[in-house]
Every structure is written in C-alpha cells, then in structure tokens.
Coordinates of C-alpha atoms in Angstrom, one line a residue:
M231 CA 83.4 13.5 40.6
K232 CA 81.8 10.1 40.0
K233 CA 84.4 9.2 37.4
N234 CA 87.3 10.0 39.9
K235 CA 85.5 7.8 42.5
W236 CA 85.4 4.8 40.1
L237 CA 89.1 5.4 39.1
K238 CA 90.1 5.2 42.7
I239 CA 88.1 2.0 43.3
T240 CA 89.6 0.5 40.2
G241 CA 93.1 1.5 41.2
F242 CA 92.7 0.1 44.8
S243 CA 91.2 -3.1 43.4
L244 CA 94.1 -3.6 41.0
L245 CA 96.6 -2.9 43.9
G246 CA 94.8 -5.4 46.1
V247 CA 94.9 -8.1 43.4
C248 CA 98.6 -7.5 42.7
L249 CA 99.3 -7.7 46.5
A250 CA 97.3 -10.9 46.8
L251 CA 99.1 -12.4 43.8
W252 CA 102.5 -11.4 45.2
C253 CA 101.6 -13.1 48.6
I254 CA 100.6 -16.2 46.7
A255 CA 103.8 -16.2 44.7
F256 CA 105.9 -15.7 47.8
Y257 CA 104.2 -18.7 49.5
W258 CA 104.6 -20.8 46.4
S259 CA 108.3 -20.0 46.3
L260 CA 109.0 -21.6 49.7
E261 CA 111.4 -24.5 49.3
P262 CA 110.7 -27.9 51.0
D263 CA 112.7 -29.0 54.0
N264 CA 114.9 -32.1 53.8
L265 CA 113.2 -35.5 54.0
D266 CA 113.6 -38.1 56.7
V267 CA 114.7 -41.0 54.6
R268 CA 114.2 -43.7 57.2
K269 CA 110.8 -42.6 58.3
L270 CA 109.4 -42.2 54.8
T271 CA 110.7 -45.6 53.8
E272 CA 109.1 -47.2 56.8
K273 CA 105.8 -45.5 56.1
E274 CA 105.9 -46.5 52.4
S275 CA 106.7 -50.1 53.3
E276 CA 103.8 -50.2 55.8
S277 CA 101.4 -48.8 53.2
L278 CA 102.5 -51.4 50.7
N279 CA 102.5 -54.1 53.3
V280 CA 106.0 -55.3 52.3
P281 CA 109.3 -55.6 54.3
I282 CA 112.2 -53.2 53.8
V283 CA 114.8 -54.8 51.6
T284 CA 117.8 -53.7 49.6
G285 CA 116.7 -50.9 47.3
S286 CA 113.7 -49.9 49.4
Y287 CA 115.3 -46.7 50.7
T288 CA 116.4 -45.6 47.3
T289 CA 113.0 -46.3 45.7
A290 CA 110.9 -44.8 48.5
T291 CA 113.1 -41.7 48.5
L292 CA 112.8 -41.2 44.8
I293 CA 109.0 -41.5 45.1
A294 CA 109.1 -38.9 47.9
V295 CA 111.3 -36.5 46.0
I296 CA 109.0 -36.6 43.0
E297 CA 105.8 -36.3 45.1
T298 CA 107.4 -33.4 47.0
M299 CA 108.0 -31.6 43.7
L300 CA 104.3 -32.2 42.8
E301 CA 102.7 -31.5 46.1
K302 CA 104.7 -28.6 47.7
P303 CA 103.0 -25.2 48.2
G304 CA 101.4 -24.3 44.9
G305 CA 102.0 -27.8 43.5
F306 CA 103.9 -28.2 40.2
I307 CA 104.0 -24.8 38.5
S308 CA 106.5 -25.3 35.6
N309 CA 103.6 -25.7 33.2
D310 CA 101.2 -23.1 34.7
I311 CA 99.5 -20.9 32.1
M312 CA 97.7 -18.7 34.7
V313 CA 99.0 -16.0 37.1
P314 CA 100.9 -16.0 39.3
G315 CA 102.6 -19.3 38.2
V316 CA 103.2 -18.2 34.6
L317 CA 105.0 -15.1 35.9
M318 CA 107.3 -17.0 38.3
D319 CA 110.7 -18.3 37.3
N320 CA 112.6 -19.3 40.4
M321 CA 110.4 -22.2 41.6
P322 CA 110.0 -23.6 38.0
N323 CA 113.8 -23.7 37.8
W324 CA 114.0 -25.4 41.2
E325 CA 111.5 -28.0 40.0
Y326 CA 113.6 -28.6 36.9
G327 CA 116.7 -29.2 39.0
V328 CA 114.8 -31.8 41.0
L329 CA 113.4 -33.4 37.9
I330 CA 116.8 -33.8 36.3
Q331 CA 118.2 -35.6 39.3
S332 CA 115.1 -37.8 39.6
R333 CA 115.5 -38.8 35.9
D334 CA 119.1 -39.6 36.4
M335 CA 118.4 -41.9 39.4
L336 CA 115.5 -43.6 37.5
R337 CA 117.8 -44.2 34.5
A338 CA 120.5 -45.7 36.8
M339 CA 117.9 -47.9 38.4
R340 CA 116.4 -49.1 35.1
D341 CA 119.7 -49.7 33.2
Y342 CA 121.9 -50.9 36.1
M343 CA 120.6 -51.3 39.6
S344 CA 117.7 -53.6 38.7
R345 CA 119.7 -55.7 36.2
S346 CA 122.2 -58.5 37.1
Q347 CA 124.2 -57.9 33.8
S348 CA 124.0 -56.0 30.6
Q349 CA 122.2 -58.8 28.7
S350 CA 119.5 -59.2 31.4
K351 CA 115.9 -58.1 31.0
E352 CA 115.0 -54.6 32.2
D353 CA 112.2 -54.2 34.8
P354 CA 108.9 -53.3 33.1
N355 CA 107.8 -50.9 35.9
L356 CA 111.0 -49.0 35.8
R357 CA 110.8 -48.8 32.0
E358 CA 107.3 -47.3 32.2
A359 CA 108.3 -45.0 35.1
E360 CA 111.2 -43.6 33.2
S361 CA 109.1 -43.1 30.1
R362 CA 106.5 -41.1 32.0
L363 CA 109.1 -39.0 33.9
N364 CA 110.7 -37.9 30.7
I365 CA 107.7 -36.0 29.5
D366 CA 108.4 -32.3 28.9
H367 CA 108.0 -30.5 32.2
T368 CA 106.2 -27.5 30.5
A369 CA 103.5 -29.7 28.9
W370 CA 100.1 -28.7 30.3
A371 CA 97.6 -30.6 28.1
M372 CA 97.6 -33.9 26.2
P373 CA 99.6 -35.0 28.0
D374 CA 99.7 -33.1 31.3
A375 CA 103.1 -33.2 33.0
Q376 CA 101.7 -33.7 36.5
D377 CA 99.6 -36.7 35.5
Q378 CA 102.5 -38.4 33.7
Y379 CA 104.8 -37.9 36.7
R380 CA 102.2 -39.3 39.0
E381 CA 102.0 -42.3 36.7
S382 CA 105.7 -42.7 37.1
V383 CA 105.3 -42.7 40.9
S384 CA 102.6 -45.3 40.6
N385 CA 105.0 -47.6 38.7
L386 CA 107.8 -47.0 41.2
R387 CA 105.4 -48.0 44.0
T388 CA 104.6 -51.2 42.1
Y389 CA 108.3 -51.9 41.7
M390 CA 108.9 -51.3 45.4
A391 CA 106.1 -53.7 46.3
R392 CA 107.5 -56.3 44.0
L393 CA 111.0 -55.8 45.6
G394 CA 109.6 -56.8 49.0
E395 CA 107.5 -59.7 47.8
P396 CA 109.5 -63.0 48.1
S397 CA 107.6 -64.6 45.3
A398 CA 108.4 -61.8 42.8
R399 CA 111.9 -62.8 42.1
D400 CA 112.0 -60.9 38.8
A401 CA 112.1 -57.6 40.7
Q402 CA 115.6 -56.9 42.0
F403 CA 117.9 -54.2 43.2
Y404 CA 121.6 -54.9 43.1
A405 CA 123.7 -52.8 45.5
R406 CA 127.1 -53.3 43.7
A407 CA 130.1 -51.0 43.4
D408 CA 129.8 -50.8 39.6
N409 CA 126.1 -49.7 39.8
L410 CA 127.0 -47.1 42.4
S411 CA 129.8 -45.9 40.2
F412 CA 127.6 -45.5 37.2
W413 CA 125.1 -43.3 39.1
L414 CA 127.9 -41.3 40.5
S415 CA 129.2 -40.7 37.0
L416 CA 125.8 -39.1 36.2
V417 CA 126.0 -37.0 39.4
E418 CA 129.6 -35.9 38.5
S419 CA 128.4 -34.8 35.0
R420 CA 125.5 -32.8 36.4
L421 CA 127.5 -31.1 39.2
G422 CA 130.3 -30.2 36.8
N423 CA 127.7 -28.6 34.4
L424 CA 126.1 -26.6 37.2
S425 CA 129.4 -25.5 38.6
Q426 CA 130.5 -24.1 35.1
R427 CA 127.2 -22.3 34.6
L428 CA 127.2 -20.8 38.0
T429 CA 130.8 -19.4 37.7
A430 CA 129.8 -17.9 34.3
S431 CA 127.7 -15.4 36.3
V432 CA 130.9 -13.4 36.2
G433 CA 132.2 -13.0 32.6
R434 CA 135.6 -14.6 32.0
K435 CA 137.8 -15.7 29.2
Q436 CA 138.1 -19.5 28.9
L437 CA 140.6 -21.5 26.8
N438 CA 139.1 -24.3 24.7
T439 CA 140.4 -27.6 26.2
A440 CA 138.1 -29.9 24.3
L441 CA 140.8 -31.7 22.4
S442 CA 143.6 -31.5 25.0
L443 CA 145.6 -34.6 26.1
D444 CA 144.8 -36.5 22.9
P445 CA 146.8 -35.7 19.8
D446 CA 144.5 -37.8 17.6
A447 CA 141.3 -36.2 18.8
K448 CA 139.0 -34.4 16.3
Q449 CA 135.8 -32.5 16.4
S450 CA 133.0 -31.8 13.9
T451 CA 133.5 -28.1 13.4
P452 CA 136.3 -25.7 14.3
T453 CA 135.9 -23.5 17.4
H454 CA 137.7 -20.5 18.9
V455 CA 140.9 -21.1 20.8
E456 CA 139.5 -18.7 23.5
D457 CA 135.9 -17.9 24.4
Y458 CA 134.3 -15.3 26.6
V459 CA 131.7 -17.0 28.8
K460 CA 129.1 -15.1 30.7
T461 CA 125.5 -16.0 31.8
P462 CA 123.0 -13.2 30.8
W463 CA 122.0 -11.3 33.9
V464 CA 118.4 -12.2 33.4
K465 CA 119.4 -15.9 33.6
V466 CA 121.6 -15.8 36.7
D467 CA 118.7 -16.5 39.1
D468 CA 117.4 -19.3 36.9
V469 CA 120.8 -21.2 37.1
F470 CA 121.0 -20.5 40.8
Y471 CA 117.6 -22.0 41.6
E472 CA 118.0 -24.9 39.2
S473 CA 121.2 -25.7 41.2
R474 CA 119.2 -25.3 44.5
G475 CA 116.6 -27.8 43.3
S476 CA 119.2 -30.2 41.9
T477 CA 121.3 -30.3 45.0
W478 CA 118.2 -30.6 47.3
A479 CA 117.1 -33.7 45.4
L480 CA 120.6 -35.1 45.4
I481 CA 120.9 -34.8 49.2
Q482 CA 117.8 -36.9 49.7
L483 CA 118.9 -39.5 47.2
M484 CA 122.4 -39.7 48.6
K485 CA 121.1 -40.3 52.1
A486 CA 119.1 -43.3 50.7
I487 CA 122.0 -44.6 48.7
Q488 CA 124.1 -44.4 51.8
I489 CA 121.8 -46.9 53.5
D490 CA 121.2 -49.3 50.6
F491 CA 124.9 -49.4 49.6
K492 CA 126.2 -49.4 53.2
D493 CA 128.1 -52.7 52.7
V494 CA 129.8 -51.5 49.5
L495 CA 130.8 -48.2 51.2
A496 CA 132.0 -50.1 54.3
K497 CA 134.2 -52.4 52.2
K498 CA 135.9 -49.4 50.7
N499 CA 136.0 -47.5 54.0
A500 CA 134.1 -44.7 52.2
H501 CA 131.3 -43.9 54.6
V502 CA 133.0 -40.7 55.8
S503 CA 133.8 -39.6 52.3
F504 CA 130.2 -40.2 51.3
A505 CA 128.9 -38.3 54.3
Q506 CA 131.3 -35.4 53.5
I507 CA 129.7 -35.1 50.0
I508 CA 126.3 -34.8 51.6
R509 CA 127.6 -32.2 54.0
E510 CA 129.0 -30.1 51.1
L511 CA 125.7 -30.3 49.3
E512 CA 123.7 -29.4 52.4
A513 CA 125.6 -26.1 52.5
T514 CA 123.9 -25.1 49.2
Q515 CA 120.6 -25.1 51.0
Q516 CA 121.3 -22.2 53.4
T517 CA 118.7 -19.5 53.6
V518 CA 119.0 -16.8 50.9
M519 CA 119.1 -13.6 52.9
A520 CA 118.6 -11.1 50.0
P521 CA 115.3 -10.7 48.1
W522 CA 117.1 -11.4 44.9
V523 CA 120.2 -13.4 43.8
M524 CA 123.1 -11.0 44.3
N525 CA 125.5 -11.0 41.4
G526 CA 128.5 -9.0 42.4
T527 CA 131.9 -9.3 40.8
G528 CA 134.3 -11.9 42.1
F529 CA 136.2 -9.6 44.4
G530 CA 133.8 -6.7 44.4
L531 CA 131.9 -5.0 47.2
L532 CA 128.8 -7.0 46.7
A533 CA 128.3 -10.8 47.3
N534 CA 128.0 -13.2 44.4
Y535 CA 125.6 -16.0 45.4
S536 CA 126.3 -18.0 42.2
L537 CA 130.0 -18.2 43.0
V538 CA 129.3 -19.2 46.6
M539 CA 127.0 -22.0 45.3
A540 CA 129.6 -23.0 42.7
S541 CA 132.3 -23.4 45.4
Y542 CA 130.1 -25.9 47.4
I543 CA 129.1 -27.8 44.3
S544 CA 132.7 -28.0 43.0
R545 CA 133.9 -29.4 46.3
A546 CA 131.2 -32.0 46.3
N547 CA 132.0 -32.8 42.7
A548 CA 135.7 -33.3 43.5
A549 CA 134.7 -35.7 46.4
V550 CA 132.4 -37.6 44.0
I551 CA 135.3 -38.0 41.5
D552 CA 137.6 -39.3 44.3
L553 CA 134.9 -41.7 45.4
R554 CA 134.3 -43.1 41.9
D555 CA 138.0 -43.7 41.5
L556 CA 138.0 -45.6 44.8
L557 CA 135.1 -47.7 43.8
Q558 CA 136.7 -48.6 40.4
R559 CA 140.0 -49.8 41.9
G560 CA 138.5 -53.3 42.7

C-alpha cells in the first residue's frame, strides 16, 4: 500500500514537472512584435547623446533586432543544454533566421555602406562587430554565443555614436544606390533559398538548370539531369520557423533602410515598390492557427503552411529583383 502511494506521488510529480516545462516552452516560443524603428532610433540617439544622421536608423534597428533575439521571452535558446530549451526546435530556428539577416546587414555595412570606395579603409567597430556576430550560434562555452553577440552590439553602439559625432569624420554611412543594391542582392539570395526549401515540403521532380543559358559553363562533378527534391517531414517546421525569423528581421531592417535611403528611393520613384516588399513580408508574420506546421499536399484537403509562406516570400523576392534592376539602370 505504501509502495502504491509513493508511485502515485512520483507519477503526479513527474506530470506536474512536464506540465510546467510545457508552459515554459510555450511562453518561450512566443515571437516578438514588430519594432517601431523611429522611436527606437530616437531612444538610442538620446542614450548616446548624439544627433540622428544618415545611417542612424539602420544601425539602431540592427542593434534592436539583435537585442530582441537575445532578450525575448526565454532569452537566446539556440545553445541551451538544459530543458526545456534543449528540447525546443521552432524558436532556435527562428533565432537562426534572425541571425542570418543580421549578419548579412552587418556585412553590407562593413564592406560597402561605411566605405567610400573599394580601396578605402574599413571601419574598425564594424569589423569587430561582424567577427563577434559570426560566432557559431550553438556555442555555449568558450566562447559563449550570447556574450559574443552582446559584444557585437557594443561595437555597433560605438559606431553609431561616432556617426553622430561631427569630429569623428572617419565614421561614415553612405546611402548610395550601389550600396543599397549590394544589400538587396544578399536579400534576394536569402529569400530565393528560403522559397526553394519551403516549396520542397511537397516532394517534386526538378530539372537541373545549373548550366543553362551558357554553352561554355562547366561544373566540378556531374549531376543528375533530374532530381527529386523533398524536405524530410521532421525538418518542415524547422524551415518554416527559420523563414519566420528571417522575414521578421528583414521587415525591421527594411523599414530602417527605407528612411536612411529615402533620397535614393525618391530619385528612382521606388518608395511604393519598397513599401510593397515590406507588405509582402509582413504577410508572413500572420498568426499560426494550428498547434503544428500543417504540411498537406499542394491541392489536398489539408493546408500546407510552407507553400503559403513560400508564396509570400517569392512575391517579395520578385519585387526585390525588380528594384535591384531599377537601381542599377543609372
């Protein structure tokens, strides 16, 4: 009788622990809302005691995007080694999507936006910030990913303070059409990749077009003329939430770019086109109504969330390609 009593106590205790962990995991899985780019830039400028100048919105928004990734409910959990974080996969993939877009923006700022020409000196704060941000997101000790990302934010703040300081003329942000075009080329590549991976949630045959349109093109090893492409069902939700995180970060950064590059966009009469890209991306952030990522066939009875996400991303990507073409016409 005593043994049965202890078995019941143990069973209810384990059930209570599991329920508590599930509640924590649910809370940690809540995705952040969109940021108010103008307000956060004003707040950042006030804290640094510098005026808002060209590049302030992009830099402040990048800082806010990284900090949101680190300080949202549950903090940064991609490198967790304890429950429930180690058992979660949706939010770590969301974080990875945010991280990739942050790295791309920082790369564009370091290599292009902060330099007057290809032979000019790179900004030391941006160099250090990019190095820190490229640490493996699963690293949990020596170095710890969170600490490295916070160091990256610290360097970005120093860069932003130097931007607004009239005497610090070595810190610059050049809002030019070619710089915007380079960043958009990175965006185009990322969105194209996500779109292909999302559509692969439904198995399909795909012709190999790697060497098309160039009769002299070669590749290192031969490949099949036709491949069957399909994302494993256990990876479908991973790709979906990586796309959610990537597009969330991209929305915030594009709103900032829209302000810093307003004269470039006005000259090309591209403000509406840019706003439409943001609107297409915002559609990817709609509330997920099912408790899991539904993966029905293309024209089946059940919905396929990955295909819906891919449709919005593909439309945004097509608009990015058109905008890049417009910017490069001179």
